[in-house]
Tab-separated table of C-alpha atoms in Angstrom:
chain	number	residue	atom	x	y	z
A	32	UNK	CA	-19.716	-15.606	11.188
A	33	UNK	CA	-19.046	-14.375	8.239
A	34	UNK	CA	-16.933	-16.267	5.173
A	35	UNK	CA	-13.181	-15.525	4.149
A	36	UNK	CA	-12.683	-14.907	-0.132
A	37	UNK	CA	-10.646	-16.301	-1.252
A	38	UNK	CA	-7.436	-13.407	-1.553
A	39	UNK	CA	-8.084	-13.307	2.511
A	40	UNK	CA	-7.821	-16.818	2.516
A	41	UNK	CA	-4.574	-16.307	-0.050
A	42	UNK	CA	-2.955	-13.322	2.109
A	43	UNK	CA	-2.944	-15.585	5.455
A	44	UNK	CA	-1.972	-19.467	3.156
A	45	UNK	CA	0.913	-17.143	1.696
A	46	UNK	CA	2.330	-15.848	5.831
A	47	UNK	CA	5.473	-17.765	6.918
A	48	UNK	CA	7.863	-16.566	9.517
A	49	UNK	CA	9.975	-14.853	6.835
A	50	UNK	CA	7.126	-13.130	4.817
A	51	UNK	CA	3.981	-11.399	7.486
A	52	UNK	CA	0.764	-11.010	5.798
A	53	UNK	CA	0.511	-7.662	6.705
A	54	UNK	CA	0.582	-4.041	5.328
A	55	UNK	CA	0.789	-0.674	7.442
A	56	UNK	CA	0.984	2.657	8.318
A	57	UNK	CA	3.415	5.624	9.866
A	58	UNK	CA	1.537	8.510	11.167
A	59	UNK	CA	3.700	11.328	12.222
A	60	UNK	CA	1.933	14.471	14.248
A	61	UNK	CA	2.269	17.491	15.873
A	62	UNK	CA	1.556	18.202	18.656
A	63	UNK	CA	-0.707	21.514	18.877
A	64	UNK	CA	0.627	24.578	20.239
A	65	UNK	CA	0.653	24.848	23.691
A	66	UNK	CA	0.517	21.491	24.473
A	67	UNK	CA	0.746	19.477	28.513
A	68	UNK	CA	4.424	17.781	28.246
A	69	UNK	CA	2.531	14.473	29.310
A	70	UNK	CA	-0.020	15.169	25.762
A	71	UNK	CA	0.638	11.665	24.397
A	72	UNK	CA	0.534	10.167	27.711
A	73	UNK	CA	-2.534	11.067	27.965
A	74	UNK	CA	-3.386	10.266	24.462
A	75	UNK	CA	-2.496	5.857	25.249
A	76	UNK	CA	-4.005	5.971	28.783
A	77	UNK	CA	-7.431	7.909	27.054
A	78	UNK	CA	-7.349	4.680	24.746
A	79	UNK	CA	-5.550	2.626	28.355
A	80	UNK	CA	-8.890	3.200	29.940
A	81	UNK	CA	-11.971	3.084	27.484
A	82	UNK	CA	-14.360	0.690	28.112
A	83	UNK	CA	-16.067	1.243	24.799
A	84	UNK	CA	-14.757	-2.919	22.623
A	85	UNK	CA	-13.692	-3.004	18.920
A	86	UNK	CA	-15.891	-2.442	15.662
A	87	UNK	CA	-15.498	-3.986	12.823
A	88	UNK	CA	-13.377	-5.123	12.117
A	89	UNK	CA	-10.988	-4.330	14.496
A	90	UNK	CA	-13.297	-7.026	16.862
A	91	UNK	CA	-13.096	-10.348	14.385
A	92	UNK	CA	-10.514	-13.166	15.065
A	93	UNK	CA	-9.508	-15.877	12.550
A	94	UNK	CA	-11.826	-19.484	12.922
A	95	UNK	CA	-10.679	-22.254	11.693
A	96	UNK	CA	-9.211	-20.374	8.930
A	97	UNK	CA	-12.426	-20.196	6.864
A	98	UNK	CA	-14.623	-17.070	8.242
A	99	UNK	CA	-14.269	-14.544	10.878
A	100	UNK	CA	-16.644	-14.362	14.235
A	101	UNK	CA	-16.799	-11.923	16.355
A	102	UNK	CA	-13.440	-11.531	19.747
A	103	UNK	CA	-14.729	-11.602	22.374
A	104	UNK	CA	-11.971	-11.636	24.523
A	105	UNK	CA	-9.994	-7.598	23.993
A	106	UNK	CA	-7.189	-7.576	25.636
A	107	UNK	CA	-6.119	-3.689	25.315
A	108	UNK	CA	-2.739	-4.637	25.803
A	109	UNK	CA	-1.771	-6.493	24.078
A	110	UNK	CA	-2.545	-4.790	20.878
A	111	UNK	CA	-1.822	-1.210	21.912
A	112	UNK	CA	2.150	-0.376	22.211
A	113	UNK	CA	3.230	2.747	24.433
A	114	UNK	CA	7.379	3.824	23.360
A	115	UNK	CA	9.389	6.872	23.682
A	116	UNK	CA	12.625	6.883	20.919
A	117	UNK	CA	16.446	7.026	22.180
A	118	UNK	CA	17.426	11.208	21.843
A	119	UNK	CA	18.081	12.488	19.668
A	120	UNK	CA	15.219	11.237	18.692
A	121	UNK	CA	15.479	11.778	15.025
A	122	UNK	CA	13.421	10.111	11.972
A	123	UNK	CA	16.417	7.553	10.583
A	124	UNK	CA	15.521	6.597	14.783
A	125	UNK	CA	11.762	6.199	13.900
A	126	UNK	CA	12.134	3.468	11.380
A	127	UNK	CA	14.564	1.200	13.006
A	128	UNK	CA	11.792	0.841	15.386
A	129	UNK	CA	9.043	0.885	12.332
A	130	UNK	CA	11.406	-1.960	10.063
A	131	UNK	CA	12.246	-3.948	12.832
A	132	UNK	CA	8.261	-4.363	13.903
A	133	UNK	CA	6.677	-5.102	11.143
A	134	UNK	CA	8.285	-7.520	11.111
A	135	UNK	CA	6.842	-9.420	13.051
A	136	UNK	CA	3.986	-11.482	12.543
A	137	UNK	CA	0.671	-10.816	13.502
A	138	UNK	CA	-0.738	-13.375	16.648
A	139	UNK	CA	-3.926	-15.616	14.473
A	140	UNK	CA	-5.300	-15.870	17.836
A	141	UNK	CA	-6.473	-12.517	18.328
A	142	UNK	CA	-7.673	-9.826	16.486
A	143	UNK	CA	-5.120	-9.446	13.069
A	144	UNK	CA	-3.848	-5.463	14.115
A	145	UNK	CA	-1.307	-3.992	16.696
A	146	UNK	CA	-1.348	0.066	17.160
A	147	UNK	CA	1.962	1.615	18.808
A	148	UNK	CA	1.844	5.469	20.026
A	149	UNK	CA	5.595	6.877	19.728
A	150	UNK	CA	7.401	9.530	21.015
A	151	UNK	CA	10.190	11.943	21.700
A	152	UNK	CA	10.168	12.184	18.249
A	153	UNK	CA	12.150	15.331	16.782
A	154	UNK	CA	11.148	18.454	15.696
A	155	UNK	CA	11.306	18.043	12.003
A	156	UNK	CA	12.755	22.009	11.871
A	157	UNK	CA	14.685	23.549	14.729
A	158	UNK	CA	11.345	25.422	17.439
A	159	UNK	CA	9.341	23.835	14.946
A	160	UNK	CA	6.466	21.741	16.985
A	161	UNK	CA	7.633	18.696	18.512
A	162	UNK	CA	6.349	14.853	16.615
A	163	UNK	CA	5.092	11.730	18.055
A	164	UNK	CA	4.080	9.422	15.566
A	165	UNK	CA	1.332	6.224	15.614
A	166	UNK	CA	2.310	3.553	13.601
A	167	UNK	CA	-0.648	0.411	12.827
A	168	UNK	CA	-0.261	-2.925	11.355
A	169	UNK	CA	-3.151	-4.431	9.632
A	170	UNK	CA	-3.281	-7.932	8.110
A	171	UNK	CA	-3.698	-7.751	4.913
A	172	UNK	CA	-6.945	-10.557	4.937
A	173	UNK	CA	-9.315	-7.704	7.041
A	174	UNK	CA	-8.281	-4.977	4.257
A	175	UNK	CA	-7.093	-3.674	1.682
A	176	UNK	CA	-5.152	-0.702	1.055
A	177	UNK	CA	-7.970	1.479	-0.083
A	178	UNK	CA	-9.737	0.287	3.167
A	179	UNK	CA	-7.047	0.938	5.637
A	180	UNK	CA	-6.791	4.441	4.424
A	181	UNK	CA	-10.311	4.683	4.623
A	182	UNK	CA	-9.864	3.117	8.808
A	183	UNK	CA	-7.462	5.574	8.864
A	184	UNK	CA	-9.608	8.544	7.663
A	185	UNK	CA	-12.447	7.723	10.133
A	186	UNK	CA	-10.391	7.666	12.795
A	187	UNK	CA	-9.202	10.722	13.138
A	188	UNK	CA	-11.364	14.235	13.055
A	189	UNK	CA	-11.153	16.863	10.116
A	190	UNK	CA	-11.206	19.395	13.324
A	191	UNK	CA	-8.299	20.556	14.778
A	192	UNK	CA	-10.790	21.510	18.217
A	193	UNK	CA	-12.789	18.449	18.191
A	194	UNK	CA	-12.328	16.101	20.563
A	195	UNK	CA	-11.338	11.726	19.439
A	196	UNK	CA	-12.482	10.400	22.750
A	197	UNK	CA	-12.985	6.847	21.508
A	198	UNK	CA	-9.611	4.541	20.425
A	199	UNK	CA	-9.054	4.998	17.112
A	200	UNK	CA	-10.010	0.851	16.785
A	201	UNK	CA	-13.912	1.544	18.324
A	202	UNK	CA	-14.284	4.249	15.879
A	203	UNK	CA	-14.485	3.490	12.863
A	204	UNK	CA	-18.253	5.355	12.205
A	205	UNK	CA	-19.477	8.889	13.146
A	206	UNK	CA	-23.101	8.147	12.694
A	207	UNK	CA	-25.156	5.468	13.383
A	208	UNK	CA	-26.407	6.026	9.817
A	209	UNK	CA	-23.068	5.188	8.392
A	210	UNK	CA	-22.440	2.080	10.166
A	211	UNK	CA	-24.090	-1.021	7.617
A	212	UNK	CA	-21.905	1.374	4.486
A	213	UNK	CA	-19.102	0.780	6.579
A	214	UNK	CA	-19.357	-3.300	6.849
A	215	UNK	CA	-19.390	-5.715	3.996
A	216	UNK	CA	-23.011	-7.036	2.358
A	217	UNK	CA	-23.740	-10.185	3.087
A	218	UNK	CA	-24.906	-12.272	0.359
A	219	UNK	CA	-26.637	-16.073	0.270
A	220	UNK	CA	-24.742	-18.877	-1.350
A	221	UNK	CA	-27.153	-18.737	-3.836
A	222	UNK	CA	-25.960	-15.384	-5.051
A	223	UNK	CA	-22.515	-15.926	-4.870
A	224	UNK	CA	-22.691	-19.785	-6.967
A	225	UNK	CA	-24.788	-17.628	-9.313
A	226	UNK	CA	-22.969	-15.180	-9.617
A	227	UNK	CA	-19.519	-17.283	-10.118
A	228	UNK	CA	-20.816	-18.920	-12.886
A	229	UNK	CA	-22.385	-15.816	-14.168
A	230	UNK	CA	-18.851	-15.421	-15.061
A	231	UNK	CA	-17.293	-18.558	-17.216
A	232	UNK	CA	-18.294	-16.691	-20.733
A	233	UNK	CA	-16.878	-13.376	-20.559
A	234	UNK	CA	-13.376	-14.161	-18.377
A	235	UNK	CA	-13.082	-16.580	-20.965
A	236	UNK	CA	-12.707	-13.841	-24.246
A	237	UNK	CA	-10.612	-12.218	-22.118
A	238	UNK	CA	-7.963	-15.018	-22.289
A	239	UNK	CA	-8.617	-15.674	-25.930
A	240	UNK	CA	-8.099	-11.795	-26.714
A	241	UNK	CA	-4.974	-11.833	-24.767
A	242	UNK	CA	-3.411	-14.675	-27.005
A	243	UNK	CA	-4.052	-12.642	-29.701
A	244	UNK	CA	-2.552	-9.180	-28.200
A	245	UNK	CA	0.231	-11.326	-27.482
A	246	UNK	CA	4.407	-9.563	-28.872
A	247	UNK	CA	3.596	-6.507	-28.966
A	248	UNK	CA	5.709	-4.977	-25.821
A	249	UNK	CA	2.369	-3.658	-25.052
A	250	UNK	CA	0.895	-6.668	-23.141
A	251	UNK	CA	2.554	-7.985	-20.043
A	252	UNK	CA	2.808	-11.822	-20.238
A	253	UNK	CA	3.296	-13.428	-16.701
A	254	UNK	CA	6.941	-15.058	-17.859
A	255	UNK	CA	8.008	-11.906	-19.189
A	256	UNK	CA	9.529	-10.785	-15.379
A	257	UNK	CA	13.881	-11.153	-15.815
A	258	UNK	CA	15.476	-12.609	-13.190
A	259	UNK	CA	17.333	-9.377	-10.285
A	260	UNK	CA	18.991	-8.909	-7.319
A	261	UNK	CA	15.596	-7.611	-6.735
A	262	UNK	CA	13.739	-10.964	-6.598
A	263	UNK	CA	15.938	-12.807	-4.243
A	264	UNK	CA	14.806	-14.574	-1.867
A	265	UNK	CA	14.148	-12.817	1.138
A	266	UNK	CA	14.773	-12.949	4.872
A	267	UNK	CA	12.874	-11.487	8.658
A	268	UNK	CA	14.909	-8.514	7.967
A	269	UNK	CA	13.014	-5.600	6.940
A	270	UNK	CA	13.669	-1.455	5.613
A	271	UNK	CA	11.376	-0.046	5.040
A	272	UNK	CA	12.498	4.506	3.647
A	273	UNK	CA	9.625	6.686	3.949
A	274	UNK	CA	9.755	10.806	2.269
A	275	UNK	CA	7.083	12.775	1.079
A	276	UNK	CA	7.110	14.614	-1.893
A	277	UNK	CA	5.083	17.512	-4.027
A	278	UNK	CA	2.003	15.995	-5.693
A	279	UNK	CA	2.214	19.332	-7.874
A	280	UNK	CA	5.477	18.175	-9.252
A	281	UNK	CA	4.056	15.163	-11.021
A	282	UNK	CA	0.648	17.096	-12.188
A	283	UNK	CA	2.694	19.109	-13.915
A	284	UNK	CA	4.709	16.940	-15.868
A	285	UNK	CA	1.252	15.002	-16.124
A	286	UNK	CA	-0.108	17.832	-18.168
A	287	UNK	CA	3.799	19.111	-20.068
A	288	UNK	CA	3.159	15.207	-20.815
A	289	UNK	CA	-0.265	14.953	-22.064
A	290	UNK	CA	-0.286	11.787	-19.524
A	291	UNK	CA	-1.202	10.536	-16.299
A	292	UNK	CA	0.062	11.349	-13.197
A	293	UNK	CA	-0.357	8.225	-11.825
A	294	UNK	CA	2.064	6.876	-15.733
A	295	UNK	CA	4.415	10.073	-14.115
A	296	UNK	CA	4.385	8.072	-10.469
A	297	UNK	CA	5.225	4.771	-12.213
A	298	UNK	CA	7.653	6.984	-14.505
A	299	UNK	CA	9.477	8.371	-11.412
A	300	UNK	CA	10.158	4.550	-9.947
A	301	UNK	CA	10.978	3.006	-13.189
A	302	UNK	CA	13.964	5.855	-13.096
A	303	UNK	CA	14.738	5.232	-9.820
A	304	UNK	CA	14.785	1.783	-9.865
A	305	UNK	CA	17.483	1.913	-12.974
A	306	UNK	CA	19.680	3.808	-11.239
A	307	UNK	CA	19.367	1.851	-8.537
A	308	UNK	CA	19.945	-1.864	-10.539
A	309	UNK	CA	22.932	0.528	-12.634
A	310	UNK	CA	24.322	1.428	-9.642
A	311	UNK	CA	24.525	-2.714	-8.697
A	312	UNK	CA	25.975	-3.293	-11.828
A	313	UNK	CA	22.579	-5.230	-12.084
A	314	UNK	CA	20.729	-3.803	-14.402
A	315	UNK	CA	19.576	-6.620	-16.941
A	316	UNK	CA	18.361	-5.930	-20.535
A	317	UNK	CA	14.413	-7.570	-20.974
A	318	UNK	CA	12.350	-4.274	-18.534
A	319	UNK	CA	11.458	-4.506	-15.248
A	320	UNK	CA	7.579	-5.483	-14.636
A	321	UNK	CA	4.970	-4.598	-12.018
A	322	UNK	CA	2.205	-5.681	-10.355
A	323	UNK	CA	0.449	-3.102	-10.249
A	324	UNK	CA	-2.395	-3.392	-8.166
A	325	UNK	CA	-5.777	-1.459	-8.644
A	326	UNK	CA	-8.311	-1.467	-6.967
A	327	UNK	CA	-11.853	-3.051	-7.126
A	328	UNK	CA	-14.311	-1.217	-3.837
A	329	UNK	CA	-17.074	0.722	-5.060
A	330	UNK	CA	-19.656	0.513	-1.880
A	331	UNK	CA	-18.233	2.957	1.327
A	332	UNK	CA	-16.406	-0.234	3.096
A	333	UNK	CA	-13.687	-0.030	5.049
A	334	UNK	CA	-12.706	-4.361	5.401
A	335	UNK	CA	-12.249	-7.248	2.961
A	336	UNK	CA	-9.579	-6.983	-0.484
A	337	UNK	CA	-11.704	-5.682	-2.883
A	338	UNK	CA	-8.946	-5.423	-5.497
A	339	UNK	CA	-7.074	-6.870	-9.026
A	340	UNK	CA	-3.448	-6.111	-10.231
A	341	UNK	CA	-2.278	-5.073	-13.861
A	342	UNK	CA	0.952	-5.953	-15.159
A	343	UNK	CA	2.928	-2.540	-15.698
A	344	UNK	CA	5.681	-2.483	-18.576
A	345	UNK	CA	8.184	-0.251	-16.676
A	346	UNK	CA	10.626	-0.297	-19.816
A	347	UNK	CA	13.062	0.163	-17.327
A	348	UNK	CA	16.147	-1.496	-20.516
A	349	UNK	CA	14.965	2.586	-22.174
A	350	UNK	CA	17.547	5.112	-21.068
A	351	UNK	CA	15.112	7.603	-22.836
A	352	UNK	CA	12.640	8.886	-19.909
A	353	UNK	CA	10.536	10.035	-22.097
A	354	UNK	CA	9.973	6.273	-24.685
A	355	UNK	CA	9.581	5.274	-21.144
A	356	UNK	CA	6.657	6.571	-20.103
A	357	UNK	CA	5.007	6.203	-23.459
A	358	UNK	CA	6.135	2.861	-23.023
A	359	UNK	CA	4.561	2.484	-18.864
A	360	UNK	CA	1.404	4.154	-20.551
A	361	UNK	CA	0.623	1.252	-23.296
A	362	UNK	CA	0.870	-1.144	-20.878
A	363	UNK	CA	-1.103	0.037	-18.021
A	364	UNK	CA	-3.872	1.235	-20.666
A	365	UNK	CA	-3.749	-1.900	-22.311
A	366	UNK	CA	-4.803	-3.844	-18.786
A	367	UNK	CA	-8.033	-0.679	-18.005
A	368	UNK	CA	-9.461	-1.311	-21.070
A	369	UNK	CA	-9.308	-5.156	-19.647
A	370	UNK	CA	-11.037	-3.775	-16.627
A	371	UNK	CA	-13.676	-1.244	-17.887
A	372	UNK	CA	-14.794	-4.853	-20.069
A	373	UNK	CA	-15.500	-6.485	-16.285
A	374	UNK	CA	-17.882	-6.520	-13.651
A	375	UNK	CA	-16.032	-6.839	-10.364
A	376	UNK	CA	-16.703	-10.636	-9.537
A	377	UNK	CA	-15.220	-11.556	-13.082
A	378	UNK	CA	-12.022	-9.098	-12.555
A	379	UNK	CA	-11.269	-11.454	-9.391
A	380	UNK	CA	-11.652	-14.734	-11.637
A	381	UNK	CA	-9.484	-13.841	-14.244
A	382	UNK	CA	-7.187	-12.633	-12.069
A	383	UNK	CA	-7.597	-15.518	-10.634
A	384	UNK	CA	-6.546	-17.847	-12.833
A	385	UNK	CA	-4.282	-15.750	-15.206
A	386	UNK	CA	-1.985	-14.493	-12.283
A	387	UNK	CA	-2.505	-18.574	-10.886
A	388	UNK	CA	0.825	-19.708	-11.409
A	389	UNK	CA	2.169	-17.253	-9.767
A	390	UNK	CA	0.682	-17.318	-6.670
A	391	UNK	CA	0.922	-21.077	-6.504
A	392	UNK	CA	5.229	-20.008	-6.843
A	393	UNK	CA	5.363	-17.909	-3.624
A	394	UNK	CA	2.852	-20.008	-2.400
A	395	UNK	CA	5.453	-23.680	-3.262
A	396	UNK	CA	8.337	-21.503	-4.453
A	397	UNK	CA	8.778	-24.107	-7.252
A	398	UNK	CA	10.252	-21.431	-9.783
A	399	UNK	CA	12.208	-18.534	-7.360
A	400	UNK	CA	14.200	-17.893	-10.664
A	401	UNK	CA	10.912	-17.404	-12.347
A	402	UNK	CA	8.615	-14.613	-11.589
A	403	UNK	CA	5.867	-13.122	-13.041
A	404	UNK	CA	7.196	-9.632	-12.351
A	405	UNK	CA	9.118	-7.771	-10.020
A	406	UNK	CA	7.841	-5.421	-7.858
A	407	UNK	CA	4.719	-3.935	-7.001
A	408	UNK	CA	3.923	-0.439	-6.930
A	409	UNK	CA	0.766	0.383	-5.421
A	410	UNK	CA	-1.442	3.982	-4.777
A	411	UNK	CA	-3.503	4.612	-3.372
A	412	UNK	CA	-5.700	7.955	-2.396
A	413	UNK	CA	-5.249	9.631	0.802
A	414	UNK	CA	-7.128	12.617	2.246
A	415	UNK	CA	-7.404	15.663	1.046
A	416	UNK	CA	-8.910	17.492	3.923
A	417	UNK	CA	-6.241	17.177	7.176
A	418	UNK	CA	-6.758	15.510	9.337
A	419	UNK	CA	-6.688	15.947	13.410
A	420	UNK	CA	-6.077	13.448	16.634
A	421	UNK	CA	-6.435	15.899	19.427
A	422	UNK	CA	-5.721	18.422	18.568
A	423	UNK	CA	-2.378	17.986	16.952
A	424	UNK	CA	-2.308	17.462	13.066
A	425	UNK	CA	-1.146	14.369	11.627
A	426	UNK	CA	1.628	15.952	9.149
A	427	UNK	CA	2.543	12.924	7.229
A	428	UNK	CA	2.181	9.460	6.144
A	429	UNK	CA	3.243	6.658	4.685
A	430	UNK	CA	2.066	2.911	3.832
A	431	UNK	CA	4.337	-0.504	4.668
A	432	UNK	CA	3.862	-2.578	2.811
A	433	UNK	CA	4.957	-6.975	2.373
A	434	UNK	CA	6.876	-7.827	0.602
A	435	UNK	CA	8.070	-12.102	-0.805
A	436	UNK	CA	9.790	-14.696	-1.415
A	437	UNK	CA	11.415	-13.366	-4.186
A	438	UNK	CA	9.790	-10.527	-4.397
A	439	UNK	CA	12.614	-8.289	-2.259
A	440	UNK	CA	10.979	-4.078	-2.656
A	441	UNK	CA	8.035	-2.688	-2.219
A	442	UNK	CA	6.937	0.774	-2.954
A	443	UNK	CA	3.730	1.406	-2.466
A	444	UNK	CA	2.719	5.654	-2.174
A	445	UNK	CA	-0.962	7.293	-0.708
A	446	UNK	CA	-1.834	11.029	-1.418
A	447	UNK	CA	-2.180	13.162	1.596
A	448	UNK	CA	-2.991	16.772	0.732
A	449	UNK	CA	-0.600	18.281	-1.695
A	450	UNK	CA	2.373	15.136	-1.023
A	451	UNK	CA	1.824	12.626	-2.225
A	452	UNK	CA	4.387	10.065	0.874
A	453	UNK	CA	6.449	6.952	-0.895
A	454	UNK	CA	7.176	4.089	1.389
A	455	UNK	CA	9.639	1.627	0.234
A	456	UNK	CA	9.818	-1.585	2.069
A	457	UNK	CA	12.795	-4.226	1.375
A	458	UNK	CA	14.281	-6.810	2.798
A	459	UNK	CA	17.274	-5.058	4.268
A	460	UNK	CA	19.426	-8.499	2.981
A	461	UNK	CA	18.367	-8.798	0.192
A	462	UNK	CA	18.567	-5.725	-0.906
A	463	UNK	CA	21.327	-2.362	0.241
A	464	UNK	CA	21.050	0.450	0.343
A	465	UNK	CA	17.668	0.521	-0.524
A	466	UNK	CA	17.360	4.075	1.739
A	467	UNK	CA	19.890	5.705	-1.421
A	468	UNK	CA	16.070	4.978	-3.961
A	469	UNK	CA	14.695	8.515	-1.674
A	470	UNK	CA	17.990	10.547	-2.757
A	471	UNK	CA	17.190	8.012	-7.511
A	472	UNK	CA	13.419	9.070	-6.967
A	473	UNK	CA	14.080	12.586	-6.473
A	474	UNK	CA	17.024	12.318	-9.278
A	475	UNK	CA	13.987	11.300	-11.512
A	476	UNK	CA	11.610	13.652	-10.556
A	477	UNK	CA	14.246	16.278	-11.847
A	478	UNK	CA	14.839	14.410	-14.871
A	479	UNK	CA	11.728	15.023	-15.754
A	480	UNK	CA	10.789	17.905	-14.874
A	481	UNK	CA	13.579	19.267	-17.095
A	482	UNK	CA	12.759	17.076	-20.119
A	483	UNK	CA	9.386	17.972	-19.701
A	484	UNK	CA	10.126	21.654	-19.110
A	485	UNK	CA	12.738	21.792	-22.080
A	486	UNK	CA	9.492	20.291	-24.714
A	487	UNK	CA	7.405	23.005	-23.562
A	488	UNK	CA	9.991	25.802	-24.123
A	489	UNK	CA	10.192	24.195	-27.315
A	490	UNK	CA	6.888	24.231	-28.122
A	491	UNK	CA	7.226	20.087	-28.438
A	492	UNK	CA	3.935	18.463	-28.063
A	493	UNK	CA	4.360	15.055	-26.446
A	494	UNK	CA	1.016	12.523	-26.659
A	495	UNK	CA	1.929	9.862	-24.230
A	496	UNK	CA	-2.142	8.786	-24.663
A	497	UNK	CA	-1.339	8.276	-28.052
């Protein structure tokens, strides 16, 4: 048996009927050329008929909310679902199905994951190859975003001709030499206690340093977020909106403005959120605060949670996109510099203390009108090489994440090949027309492209890193 970490347990404690704590991914595949009409059925049948047991972490089941133990009664019918969309099988119908399934709780008596294979999706363009989808959801206590992306990459192939004969939940390592690298290292209780004691002084030093920086708009405290319509209580209803954007567009803007691609991503999200709130006459005078996850993973493991968070000032009170991105950059750098001064254990303990009030607030709902942040914006690196499932090419992948009471929207994006794939998860009853965010992101991206191009043409240098 394996002991749950404090972060793993937190995701379980926060879970409720209206607040499922699983993450998911929607993967769109194109059927290979000359594929048989029952291609998708044969994929599903191959998984159903396999006698290969699930591998780590898909064979883990909860024991008294304290330990993970190996599941001895794997039931493929519980985890694997095969459905077909009704005609015309548009992406709209696909997202409606995924939105509905994403709002359903996972059964804690079983390993905490499900796999949905969805066929009957129309081609991207008329005359193009037919498509099918794979929606996979897994509890956040088992994996973080980086681990989930590694699971996908290890489950699929980089070759269009390589057959994938094992179920996706049994193909976590293609070579036996990789098995130990993908599992978390076992540590003694003595080692854990010694590590925890060693964090006390550096964590206390960083907490004192925070007090010195308070008042600088590049520093964000846990009481700085304004109350907005994004911070309503949520229902069980979910709405997922998804879109792909050319990654080179973000890279060009970053180069012109002498900043990072991630800063551009946050600036585009900030501008879109500003437009969304203005359209409903709900833009606060204070800037929105984003909770931005940062991976602390330094190994090849594919389970557990090794992450912390930075609070980012999104500058939504500013109508100038250049001033907004400069503020975002300073805010993010403040958190990054702090984390670079600490090791992984120190960062985790620092975060648990710094964000303790928000964790208690999320769990107990004591102060629903006073949130430490307005939404989560997460960026997960993906594969730079094309991936295939028995010759079917992965066309796009869209993340689907979690929302909380008082946190009705989550923006998660993943990179794949030459694209950035945006997945916006929201409570549809708390936030109407969340699908409008897709066009608003495009509008803000175009604005930054135009503005940065004009500055480049005029020979004006903007140093967002300054």
